[in-house]
Amino acid sequence: ESIMNNVKFLTSISIGIFVYVLVSIFAGPDGIWAYNQLNNQKNKLSTNVEKITKINDTLNLDYVALENDVGILTSKARSLGFVYEGEKLIKINGISDEGKSFYDTGSIVSLEEISFLPEKSCKIICLMGFILCFIIFLLVDLKIKSKNKPITVSNSVFTECRG
């Protein structure tokens, strides 16, 4: 019976450890759930970096064009409302300034906090799994012992069979 109790105890510990491993793999700090969240954030950041890189390339092209081509520089200055000395700027009501282009500066990407079960919670769940299994084993053992309980009737001992 002592060996059976040891086996039940070790089985309960093994089940508790198995529960800990499963919880850690799926919901722990380095688990699948946290990994997927980090992967989604990485994708957002990569997409934003690509957009900002395109904006940077466009700005570099515009910079080179403005630096090397006087016609483009003059055109850009006029679209921004600058004029040569002696020129007069006439604004006509009803004509929109849609020709003005402003550079896109990209967007701010805010990262969310990663959700996961802390290591302490994983260990508490492991302990609860161990305790639950051990209690179940004890209750099953008590039920089996109560089925085979001897009954004494006037100095005679009988074994009651329930079932």
mmCIF file of N, CA, C and O in Angstrom, residues 20-38 114-119 122:
data_model
loop_
_atom_site.group_PDB
_atom_site.id
_atom_site.type_symbol
_atom_site.label_atom_id
_atom_site.label_comp_id
_atom_site.label_asym_id
_atom_site.label_seq_id
_atom_site.Cartn_x
_atom_site.Cartn_y
_atom_site.Cartn_z
ATOM 1 N N TYR A 20 1.974 22.465 -15.917
ATOM 2 C CA TYR A 20 2.871 23.619 -15.930
ATOM 3 C C TYR A 20 3.518 23.805 -17.298
ATOM 4 O O TYR A 20 3.576 24.916 -17.825
ATOM 5 N N VAL A 21 3.990 22.701 -17.869
ATOM 6 C CA VAL A 21 4.632 22.778 -19.184
ATOM 7 C C VAL A 21 3.636 23.265 -20.232
ATOM 8 O O VAL A 21 3.952 24.144 -21.048
ATOM 9 N N LEU A 22 2.425 22.720 -20.226
ATOM 10 C CA LEU A 22 1.416 23.148 -21.208
ATOM 11 C C LEU A 22 1.065 24.624 -21.052
ATOM 12 O O LEU A 22 1.013 25.371 -22.044
ATOM 13 N N VAL A 23 0.838 25.054 -19.816
ATOM 14 C CA VAL A 23 0.476 26.460 -19.578
ATOM 15 C C VAL A 23 1.633 27.365 -19.987
ATOM 16 O O VAL A 23 1.429 28.410 -20.624
ATOM 17 N N SER A 24 2.865 26.975 -19.665
ATOM 18 C CA SER A 24 4.031 27.792 -20.030
ATOM 19 C C SER A 24 4.205 27.878 -21.542
ATOM 20 O O SER A 24 4.512 28.942 -22.070
ATOM 21 N N ILE A 25 4.015 26.762 -22.231
ATOM 22 C CA ILE A 25 4.197 26.750 -23.689
ATOM 23 C C ILE A 25 3.150 27.618 -24.382
ATOM 24 O O ILE A 25 3.454 28.343 -25.319
ATOM 25 N N PHE A 26 1.916 27.563 -23.910
ATOM 26 C CA PHE A 26 0.858 28.290 -24.612
ATOM 27 C C PHE A 26 0.641 29.711 -24.095
ATOM 28 O O PHE A 26 0.378 30.609 -24.891
ATOM 29 N N ALA A 27 0.751 29.944 -22.773
ATOM 30 C CA ALA A 27 0.383 31.262 -22.246
ATOM 31 C C ALA A 27 1.466 31.909 -21.403
ATOM 32 O O ALA A 27 1.255 32.990 -20.866
ATOM 33 N N GLY A 28 2.619 31.297 -21.284
ATOM 34 C CA GLY A 28 3.697 31.854 -20.462
ATOM 35 C C GLY A 28 4.386 33.026 -21.131
ATOM 36 O O GLY A 28 4.068 33.403 -22.266
ATOM 37 N N PRO A 29 5.360 33.615 -20.458
ATOM 38 C CA PRO A 29 6.068 34.775 -20.999
ATOM 39 C C PRO A 29 6.766 34.503 -22.331
ATOM 40 O O PRO A 29 6.880 35.388 -23.164
ATOM 41 N N ASP A 30 7.228 33.290 -22.524
ATOM 42 C CA ASP A 30 7.876 32.923 -23.790
ATOM 43 C C ASP A 30 7.001 31.989 -24.609
ATOM 44 O O ASP A 30 7.505 31.265 -25.474
ATOM 45 N N GLY A 31 5.710 31.992 -24.344
ATOM 46 C CA GLY A 31 4.798 31.057 -24.984
ATOM 47 C C GLY A 31 4.306 31.509 -26.346
ATOM 48 O O GLY A 31 4.653 32.572 -26.864
ATOM 49 N N ILE A 32 3.457 30.675 -26.903
ATOM 50 C CA ILE A 32 2.926 30.898 -28.249
ATOM 51 C C ILE A 32 2.072 32.163 -28.308
ATOM 52 O O ILE A 32 2.142 32.923 -29.276
ATOM 53 N N TRP A 33 1.271 32.389 -27.266
ATOM 54 C CA TRP A 33 0.402 33.569 -27.251
ATOM 55 C C TRP A 33 1.238 34.853 -27.295
ATOM 56 O O TRP A 33 0.976 35.763 -28.102
ATOM 57 N N ALA A 34 2.258 34.952 -26.460
ATOM 58 C CA ALA A 34 3.127 36.140 -26.445
ATOM 59 C C ALA A 34 3.898 36.247 -27.758
ATOM 60 O O ALA A 34 4.082 37.349 -28.291
ATOM 61 N N TYR A 35 4.354 35.115 -28.299
ATOM 62 C CA TYR A 35 5.090 35.120 -29.566
ATOM 63 C C TYR A 35 4.232 35.687 -30.699
ATOM 64 O O TYR A 35 4.701 36.510 -31.486
ATOM 65 N N ASN A 36 2.968 35.269 -30.761
ATOM 66 C CA ASN A 36 2.079 35.778 -31.817
ATOM 67 C C ASN A 36 1.851 37.280 -31.679
ATOM 68 O O ASN A 36 1.807 38.000 -32.683
ATOM 69 N N GLN A 37 1.709 37.755 -30.456
ATOM 70 C CA GLN A 37 1.538 39.196 -30.257
ATOM 71 C C GLN A 37 2.783 39.965 -30.701
ATOM 72 O O GLN A 37 2.677 41.006 -31.360
ATOM 73 N N LEU A 38 3.947 39.454 -30.343
ATOM 74 C CA LEU A 38 5.194 40.112 -30.748
ATOM 75 C C LEU A 38 5.366 40.070 -32.267
ATOM 76 O O LEU A 38 5.837 41.033 -32.874
ATOM 77 N N ILE A 114 2.318 43.546 -24.198
ATOM 78 C CA ILE A 114 2.167 42.125 -24.495
ATOM 79 C C ILE A 114 1.463 41.455 -23.316
ATOM 80 O O ILE A 114 1.840 41.647 -22.168
ATOM 81 N N SER A 115 0.435 40.645 -23.623
ATOM 82 C CA SER A 115 -0.300 39.924 -22.581
ATOM 83 C C SER A 115 0.222 38.497 -22.477
ATOM 84 O O SER A 115 0.407 37.834 -23.497
ATOM 85 N N PHE A 116 0.434 38.038 -21.257
ATOM 86 C CA PHE A 116 0.850 36.662 -21.010
ATOM 87 C C PHE A 116 0.628 36.347 -19.537
ATOM 88 O O PHE A 116 0.374 37.240 -18.736
ATOM 89 N N LEU A 117 0.672 35.067 -19.214
ATOM 90 C CA LEU A 117 0.586 34.664 -17.816
ATOM 91 C C LEU A 117 1.979 34.750 -17.198
ATOM 92 O O LEU A 117 2.914 34.165 -17.734
ATOM 93 N N PRO A 118 2.123 35.455 -16.093
ATOM 94 C CA PRO A 118 3.438 35.515 -15.447
ATOM 95 C C PRO A 118 3.869 34.121 -14.978
ATOM 96 O O PRO A 118 3.047 33.229 -14.770
ATOM 97 N N GLU A 119 5.151 33.955 -14.811
ATOM 98 C CA GLU A 119 5.718 32.665 -14.393
ATOM 99 C C GLU A 119 5.116 32.211 -13.061
ATOM 100 O O GLU A 119 4.852 31.031 -12.868
ATOM 101 N N CYS A 122 1.820 30.572 -13.672
ATOM 102 C CA CYS A 122 2.005 29.237 -14.255
ATOM 103 C C CYS A 122 2.332 28.228 -13.155
ATOM 104 O O CYS A 122 1.808 27.108 -13.157
#
